[in-house]
Amino acid sequence: MPGFELFGDLERKEVNDVLDNGVIMRYGFDGMRKGHWKAKELERELQDTFQSKHVQLVSSGTAAVSVALASAGVGAGDEVIMPTFTFVASFEAIMILGAIPVLVDIDDTLGLNPEAIAKAVTPKTKAIMVVQMCGSMANMEAIQNVANTHNLLVVEDACQAIGGTYKGKPLGSIGDLGCFSFDFVKTITCGEGGAVVTNSKDYYVNADHYSDHGHDHIGNDRGAETHPFLGYNFRISELHAAVGLAQVKRLPEFLAIQKKNFNIIREALSEIPEVTFRTVPEGGEESCAFLNFFLPDSETATKVSKAFTEGGIDACWNYYNNNWHYIRRWEHLKELKSLFPISKEVKEGLKYLETKTFEISDHYIARNISCLIKLSWTEKEVIARAEKMADIIKRVLNK
């Protein structure tokens, strides 16, 4: 991760195919495109990759979450339970629908804590949004049990976890709907893009229409299509889809490199007794896009993170002090800083953030360091990196 590190001839071929063809929009212009439909091709490839009946490409991972929720009828005043550790897009995608993000604690998987979910359910709760952060997964069996008990929708945000599996099923294919991102720093990239996956024909048809202004896509005359319901523009372009089509064909290659590099570093750090690793639920297999480990306390984690930076170890983060991925620094959410008036329902629904604390999440995130696993490293570079990381951690611990 990310796939752009290994751009090559296949990506150029697919993009040039679109440029030679001349049609860069995914819909319409049938006579001009000479049978070329990159988005449709990519959707078919992703059906196999995600072992899902239906895939709808959209413009981003954020769009995928909004489209997935809307396709299942989530909207104004509904509550959506989500984790404290995620990307800001998670609550943005909920709030754009007029729904209310209800943040709850994570556990040592770095995913949603099933007990925290159960405590947060109210009569307004419509969905649980599981975010499979940093290439691994939450305890999906326990979460699904909570969802079944309360008759809740499970939307699985696997934007950072393509290639991970749980009990033999691809992450993103386990919930009622799954969401993926193919932005520039994902394991496979379109530059910008995302996908909604589901086994529900109804949700798929809704996603197909909703993401393109409500067009029903019946027939071959776009101007004659009807609009069964309101929609918006979350379309992907053929150029973006072409890049993704090349990249998804290379996914096994990328995953093999990630796993090899991940294991080299993990093995080196596992020799340090004070280092522990995130819990992967039984039956789960990480995508190996990130290596996540815990140190004994927040002070040590902060020192190690700083020492990594000073020592030239890039792409490693302590998310406790991060502006984008953890509740602690989301002041724009807590203070409802918005360009437009926020609805009364959402304002009321988010008042809990004025006083709510997340000590359990703090316990894990403050001690965690997350390291991106690059595809472009040589084996020699990975071994040297692993040794240097281990040396830095030991030096900090022994001070």
Coordinates of C-alpha atoms in Angstrom, one line a residue:
M1 CA 0.0 0.0 0.0
P2 CA -0.4 2.3 -1.9
G3 CA -0.8 0.9 -5.4
F4 CA 0.5 4.0 -7.1
E5 CA 4.0 3.0 -6.0
L6 CA 3.9 0.3 -8.7
F7 CA 2.2 2.0 -11.7
G8 CA 3.3 0.4 -14.9
D9 CA 2.4 -0.7 -18.4
L10 CA -1.0 -2.2 -17.5
E11 CA -2.2 1.1 -16.0
R12 CA -1.0 3.0 -19.0
K13 CA -2.6 0.6 -21.4
E14 CA -6.0 0.9 -19.8
V15 CA -5.9 4.7 -19.6
N16 CA -4.7 5.1 -23.2
D17 CA -7.6 2.8 -24.2
V18 CA -10.1 5.3 -22.8
L19 CA -8.3 8.3 -24.3
D20 CA -8.1 6.6 -27.8
N21 CA -11.8 5.8 -27.4
G22 CA -12.6 9.4 -26.5
V23 CA -15.4 8.7 -24.0
I24 CA -14.4 9.4 -20.4
M25 CA -17.9 9.4 -18.9
R26 CA -19.1 6.1 -17.5
Y27 CA -22.7 6.5 -18.9
G28 CA -24.1 7.1 -22.3
F29 CA -22.4 7.9 -25.7
D30 CA -22.8 4.2 -26.6
G31 CA -22.0 4.7 -30.3
M32 CA -18.8 6.5 -29.7
R33 CA -17.2 4.2 -27.1
K34 CA -16.8 1.2 -29.4
G35 CA -17.8 -1.3 -26.8
H36 CA -15.4 0.0 -24.1
W37 CA -17.0 0.2 -20.6
K38 CA -14.2 0.4 -18.1
A39 CA -16.4 1.1 -15.0
K40 CA -18.6 -1.9 -15.9
E41 CA -15.5 -4.1 -16.4
L42 CA -14.1 -3.0 -13.0
E43 CA -17.5 -3.7 -11.3
R44 CA -17.4 -7.3 -12.7
E45 CA -13.8 -7.8 -11.5
L46 CA -14.7 -6.5 -8.0
Q47 CA -17.7 -8.8 -7.8
D48 CA -15.2 -11.7 -7.9
T49 CA -12.7 -10.0 -5.7
F50 CA -15.3 -9.3 -3.0
Q51 CA -17.4 -12.4 -3.5
S52 CA -20.5 -10.2 -3.7
K53 CA -23.4 -10.3 -6.1
H54 CA -23.4 -6.5 -6.8
V55 CA -20.9 -3.7 -7.0
Q56 CA -21.6 0.0 -7.7
L57 CA -18.7 2.2 -8.4
V58 CA -18.8 5.8 -7.1
S59 CA -16.5 8.8 -6.9
S60 CA -14.9 8.2 -3.5
G61 CA -14.9 6.1 -0.4
T62 CA -16.8 8.8 1.4
A63 CA -19.4 8.8 -1.4
A64 CA -19.6 5.0 -1.0
V65 CA -20.6 5.3 2.7
S66 CA -23.2 8.0 2.0
V67 CA -24.6 6.0 -1.0
A68 CA -24.7 2.8 1.0
L69 CA -26.5 4.4 3.9
A70 CA -29.0 6.2 1.7
S71 CA -29.6 3.0 -0.4
A72 CA -30.8 1.3 2.8
G73 CA -33.0 4.2 3.8
V74 CA -30.8 5.8 6.5
G75 CA -31.5 9.6 6.7
A76 CA -32.8 12.5 8.7
G77 CA -32.8 11.9 12.5
D78 CA -31.5 8.3 12.3
E79 CA -28.6 7.4 14.5
V80 CA -25.6 5.5 13.1
I81 CA -23.2 4.0 15.6
M82 CA -19.5 4.4 14.5
P83 CA -16.1 4.1 16.1
T84 CA -13.9 6.9 17.7
F85 CA -11.0 5.7 15.5
T86 CA -11.6 6.2 11.8
F87 CA -11.2 8.9 9.2
V88 CA -13.3 12.1 9.4
A89 CA -15.1 10.9 6.2
S90 CA -17.1 8.5 8.4
F91 CA -19.1 11.2 10.3
E92 CA -19.2 13.4 7.2
A93 CA -20.9 10.7 5.2
I94 CA -23.5 10.2 7.9
M95 CA -24.1 13.9 8.5
I96 CA -24.6 14.8 4.8
L97 CA -27.7 12.6 5.0
G98 CA -29.1 14.4 8.0
A99 CA -28.3 11.4 10.2
I100 CA -26.6 11.5 13.5
P101 CA -23.1 9.9 14.1
V102 CA -23.0 8.2 17.5
L103 CA -19.4 7.6 18.4
V104 CA -18.5 4.7 20.7
D105 CA -15.3 3.2 22.0
I106 CA -13.0 0.7 20.3
D107 CA -11.3 -2.3 21.7
D108 CA -7.9 -4.0 21.2
T109 CA -8.8 -4.9 17.6
L110 CA -8.8 -1.1 17.0
G111 CA -12.3 -1.6 15.8
L112 CA -15.8 -1.1 17.3
N113 CA -16.2 -2.6 20.8
P114 CA -19.4 -4.8 20.6
E115 CA -20.2 -4.0 24.3
A116 CA -20.1 -0.3 23.6
I117 CA -22.3 -0.7 20.6
A118 CA -25.0 -2.5 22.7
K119 CA -25.0 0.3 25.3
A120 CA -25.4 3.0 22.6
V121 CA -28.5 1.5 20.9
T122 CA -31.6 3.7 21.2
P123 CA -35.0 3.6 19.4
K124 CA -33.4 6.0 16.8
T125 CA -30.5 3.7 16.0
K126 CA -30.8 2.5 12.4
A127 CA -27.3 1.2 11.6
I128 CA -23.9 0.1 12.8
M129 CA -21.0 1.4 10.7
V130 CA -18.0 -0.9 11.3
V131 CA -14.8 0.6 10.1
Q132 CA -12.1 -1.9 9.4
M133 CA -9.2 0.4 10.1
C134 CA -5.6 -0.1 9.0
G135 CA -6.0 -3.4 7.2
S136 CA -7.7 -5.5 9.9
M137 CA -11.1 -6.0 11.4
A138 CA -13.4 -5.6 14.4
N139 CA -15.0 -8.6 16.1
M140 CA -17.6 -9.1 13.4
E141 CA -19.4 -12.1 14.9
A142 CA -20.1 -10.3 18.1
I143 CA -21.1 -7.1 16.2
Q144 CA -23.5 -9.0 14.0
N145 CA -25.0 -10.6 17.1
V146 CA -25.7 -7.1 18.5
A147 CA -27.1 -6.0 15.1
N148 CA -29.4 -9.1 14.9
T149 CA -30.6 -8.6 18.5
H150 CA -31.7 -5.0 17.7
N151 CA -32.6 -5.5 14.0
L152 CA -29.9 -3.0 12.9
L153 CA -28.2 -2.6 9.5
V154 CA -24.5 -3.3 9.3
V155 CA -22.5 -1.1 7.0
E156 CA -18.9 -2.2 6.7
D157 CA -16.4 0.4 5.8
A158 CA -13.4 -1.5 4.5
C159 CA -11.8 1.4 2.7
Q160 CA -8.4 0.7 4.4
A161 CA -8.8 -3.1 4.4
I162 CA -9.0 -4.5 0.8
G163 CA -7.6 -8.0 0.8
G164 CA -8.3 -8.7 4.5
T165 CA -10.6 -11.6 5.3
Y166 CA -12.7 -12.9 8.2
K167 CA -13.6 -16.6 8.3
G168 CA -12.9 -16.9 4.6
K169 CA -15.0 -13.9 3.5
P170 CA -13.4 -10.7 2.2
L171 CA -13.7 -7.7 4.5
G172 CA -16.4 -5.5 3.0
S173 CA -18.6 -8.4 2.1
I174 CA -19.7 -9.4 5.6
G175 CA -22.2 -6.7 6.4
D176 CA -25.5 -5.8 4.6
L177 CA -23.4 -3.3 2.6
G178 CA -19.7 -2.8 2.2
C179 CA -17.8 0.3 1.2
F180 CA -14.3 0.7 -0.4
S181 CA -12.1 3.6 -1.3
F182 CA -9.7 3.7 -4.2
D183 CA -8.1 7.0 -3.6
F184 CA -4.5 7.8 -4.2
V185 CA -3.1 6.1 -1.1
K186 CA -5.1 2.9 -1.1
T187 CA -3.8 -0.6 -1.9
I188 CA -5.4 -0.3 -5.3
T189 CA -6.1 3.1 -6.5
C190 CA -8.2 4.8 -9.2
G191 CA -6.7 8.2 -8.2
E192 CA -10.2 9.0 -6.8
G193 CA -13.0 6.4 -6.6
G194 CA -14.9 4.1 -4.4
A195 CA -17.4 1.2 -4.4
V196 CA -20.5 0.0 -2.7
V197 CA -20.9 -3.8 -2.5
T198 CA -23.9 -5.9 -1.5
N199 CA -25.8 -9.1 -2.0
S200 CA -29.1 -7.2 -1.9
K201 CA -30.6 -6.5 -5.3
D202 CA -32.7 -3.7 -3.8
Y203 CA -29.8 -1.9 -2.2
Y204 CA -27.8 -2.3 -5.4
V205 CA -30.5 -0.8 -7.6
N206 CA -31.0 2.0 -5.1
A207 CA -27.2 2.7 -5.1
D208 CA -27.1 2.5 -8.9
H209 CA -29.9 5.1 -9.3
Y210 CA -29.0 7.4 -6.3
S211 CA -25.4 7.8 -7.4
D212 CA -26.4 9.2 -10.8
H213 CA -29.1 11.8 -10.2
G214 CA -31.8 9.1 -9.8
H215 CA -31.4 7.8 -13.4
D216 CA -33.0 4.3 -13.8
H217 CA -30.4 3.3 -16.5
I218 CA -33.0 1.4 -18.5
G219 CA -32.5 1.3 -22.2
N220 CA -29.7 2.9 -24.3
D221 CA -31.0 6.5 -24.5
R222 CA -29.8 8.4 -21.4
G223 CA -32.1 11.3 -22.2
A224 CA -35.1 9.1 -22.1
E225 CA -34.3 7.5 -18.7
T226 CA -36.8 8.1 -15.9
H227 CA -36.1 9.1 -12.3
P228 CA -37.8 6.8 -9.8
F229 CA -36.5 8.9 -6.9
L230 CA -34.1 11.8 -6.1
G231 CA -30.4 11.3 -6.5
Y232 CA -27.1 13.1 -6.6
N233 CA -23.9 13.0 -8.6
F234 CA -21.5 10.5 -7.1
R235 CA -20.3 9.1 -10.5
I236 CA -16.8 7.7 -11.2
S237 CA -15.2 8.5 -14.6
E238 CA -14.0 6.0 -17.1
L239 CA -10.4 7.3 -16.7
H240 CA -10.5 6.6 -13.0
A241 CA -12.1 3.3 -13.6
A242 CA -9.4 2.4 -16.1
V243 CA -6.7 2.9 -13.6
G244 CA -8.6 0.8 -11.1
L245 CA -9.2 -2.0 -13.6
A246 CA -5.5 -2.4 -14.1
Q247 CA -4.8 -2.2 -10.4
V248 CA -7.4 -4.8 -9.3
K249 CA -5.8 -7.3 -11.7
R250 CA -2.6 -6.8 -9.7
L251 CA -4.1 -7.1 -6.3
P252 CA -2.7 -10.6 -5.5
E253 CA 0.8 -9.2 -6.4
F254 CA 0.3 -6.2 -4.1
L255 CA -1.0 -8.3 -1.2
A256 CA 1.9 -10.8 -1.5
I257 CA 4.4 -7.9 -1.2
Q258 CA 2.6 -6.3 1.7
K259 CA 2.5 -9.6 3.6
K260 CA 6.2 -10.3 3.1
N261 CA 7.2 -6.8 4.2
F262 CA 4.7 -6.8 7.1
N263 CA 6.0 -10.1 8.4
I264 CA 9.7 -9.0 8.3
I265 CA 8.9 -6.0 10.5
R266 CA 6.5 -7.8 12.8
E267 CA 9.1 -10.5 13.4
A268 CA 11.7 -8.0 14.4
L269 CA 9.4 -6.1 16.8
S270 CA 8.0 -9.3 18.3
E271 CA 11.4 -9.9 19.9
I272 CA 10.7 -6.9 22.2
P273 CA 8.7 -8.1 25.2
E274 CA 7.1 -4.6 25.8
V275 CA 5.7 -4.6 22.2
T276 CA 2.3 -6.2 21.7
F277 CA 0.2 -6.3 18.6
R278 CA -3.5 -5.5 17.8
T279 CA -5.8 -8.4 18.4
V280 CA -7.0 -10.0 15.2
P281 CA -10.3 -11.9 15.8
E282 CA -10.2 -15.7 15.4
G283 CA -10.6 -16.5 11.8
G284 CA -9.4 -13.2 10.6
E285 CA -6.4 -12.4 8.3
E286 CA -5.1 -8.9 7.9
S287 CA -4.5 -7.3 4.6
C288 CA -1.0 -6.3 5.9
A289 CA -1.4 -2.7 4.6
F290 CA -0.4 -1.5 8.1
L291 CA 1.4 -2.9 11.1
N292 CA -0.2 -1.8 14.3
F293 CA 1.5 -2.3 17.7
F294 CA 1.1 -1.1 21.3
L295 CA 3.7 0.1 23.7
P296 CA 3.4 0.0 27.5
D297 CA 2.0 3.6 27.9
S298 CA 1.2 6.8 26.0
E299 CA 4.5 8.5 27.1
T300 CA 6.6 5.7 25.6
A301 CA 4.5 5.7 22.4
T302 CA 4.9 9.4 22.0
K303 CA 8.7 9.1 22.5
V304 CA 9.0 6.3 20.1
S305 CA 7.0 8.1 17.5
K306 CA 9.2 11.1 17.8
A307 CA 12.3 9.0 17.7
F308 CA 11.1 7.3 14.5
T309 CA 10.7 10.6 12.8
E310 CA 14.1 11.8 13.9
G311 CA 15.6 8.6 12.9
G312 CA 14.2 8.7 9.3
I313 CA 11.5 6.1 9.8
D314 CA 8.7 7.6 7.8
A315 CA 5.0 6.6 7.5
C316 CA 4.5 5.7 11.2
W317 CA 1.9 7.5 13.3
N318 CA 0.7 7.8 16.8
Y319 CA -3.0 8.6 16.1
Y320 CA -3.6 10.0 19.5
N321 CA -2.1 13.3 18.3
N322 CA -3.5 13.0 14.8
N323 CA -6.0 15.6 13.4
W324 CA -7.7 13.3 10.9
H325 CA -8.3 9.9 12.5
Y326 CA -9.2 10.1 16.1
I327 CA -12.0 11.9 18.0
R328 CA -9.6 13.8 20.3
R329 CA -8.7 16.4 17.7
W330 CA -12.1 16.6 15.8
E331 CA -12.9 20.1 17.1
H332 CA -14.8 21.0 13.9
L333 CA -17.2 18.2 14.7
K334 CA -17.5 18.8 18.5
E335 CA -18.1 22.5 17.9
L336 CA -20.3 22.0 14.8
K337 CA -18.3 24.3 12.6
S338 CA -20.3 24.3 9.4
L339 CA -20.7 26.5 6.3
F340 CA -24.4 25.9 6.4
P341 CA -27.0 25.7 9.2
I342 CA -27.0 22.2 10.7
S343 CA -30.5 20.7 11.3
K344 CA -32.0 20.9 14.8
E345 CA -32.1 17.0 14.9
V346 CA -28.4 16.7 14.3
K347 CA -27.5 19.6 16.7
E348 CA -29.5 17.9 19.4
G349 CA -28.2 14.5 18.5
L350 CA -24.6 15.6 18.8
K351 CA -24.9 17.4 22.2
Y352 CA -23.4 14.3 23.8
L353 CA -20.0 15.3 22.4
E354 CA -19.9 18.3 24.7
T355 CA -19.2 16.1 27.7
K356 CA -18.6 12.6 26.4
T357 CA -15.2 11.1 27.1
F358 CA -13.6 8.0 25.6
E359 CA -11.2 6.6 28.1
I360 CA -11.2 3.1 26.7
S361 CA -10.4 4.3 23.2
D362 CA -7.7 6.6 24.7
H363 CA -6.2 3.6 26.4
Y364 CA -5.6 1.9 23.1
I365 CA -4.9 4.8 20.7
A366 CA -2.5 6.6 23.0
R367 CA -0.3 3.5 23.2
N368 CA -0.6 2.6 19.5
I369 CA 1.8 3.1 16.6
S370 CA 0.5 2.4 13.1
C371 CA 3.1 1.9 10.3
L372 CA 2.2 1.9 6.6
I373 CA 3.6 -1.0 4.7
K374 CA 5.0 0.2 1.4
L375 CA 5.0 -1.8 -1.8
S376 CA 8.1 -0.2 -3.2
W377 CA 10.6 -1.3 -0.5
T378 CA 13.2 -3.8 -1.5
E379 CA 13.8 -6.7 0.9
K380 CA 17.1 -5.2 1.9
E381 CA 15.3 -1.9 2.8
V382 CA 12.6 -3.7 4.8
I383 CA 15.2 -5.7 6.8
A384 CA 17.2 -2.5 7.5
R385 CA 14.0 -0.7 8.5
A386 CA 12.9 -3.4 10.8
E387 CA 16.2 -3.5 12.6
K388 CA 16.3 0.3 13.0
M389 CA 12.7 0.4 14.3
A390 CA 13.6 -2.3 16.9
D391 CA 16.8 -0.5 17.9
I392 CA 14.9 2.8 18.4
I393 CA 12.2 1.1 20.5
K394 CA 14.8 -0.6 22.7
R395 CA 16.7 2.6 23.2
V396 CA 13.6 4.5 24.3
L397 CA 12.5 1.7 26.6
N398 CA 15.9 1.6 28.2
K399 CA 16.2 5.3 29.0

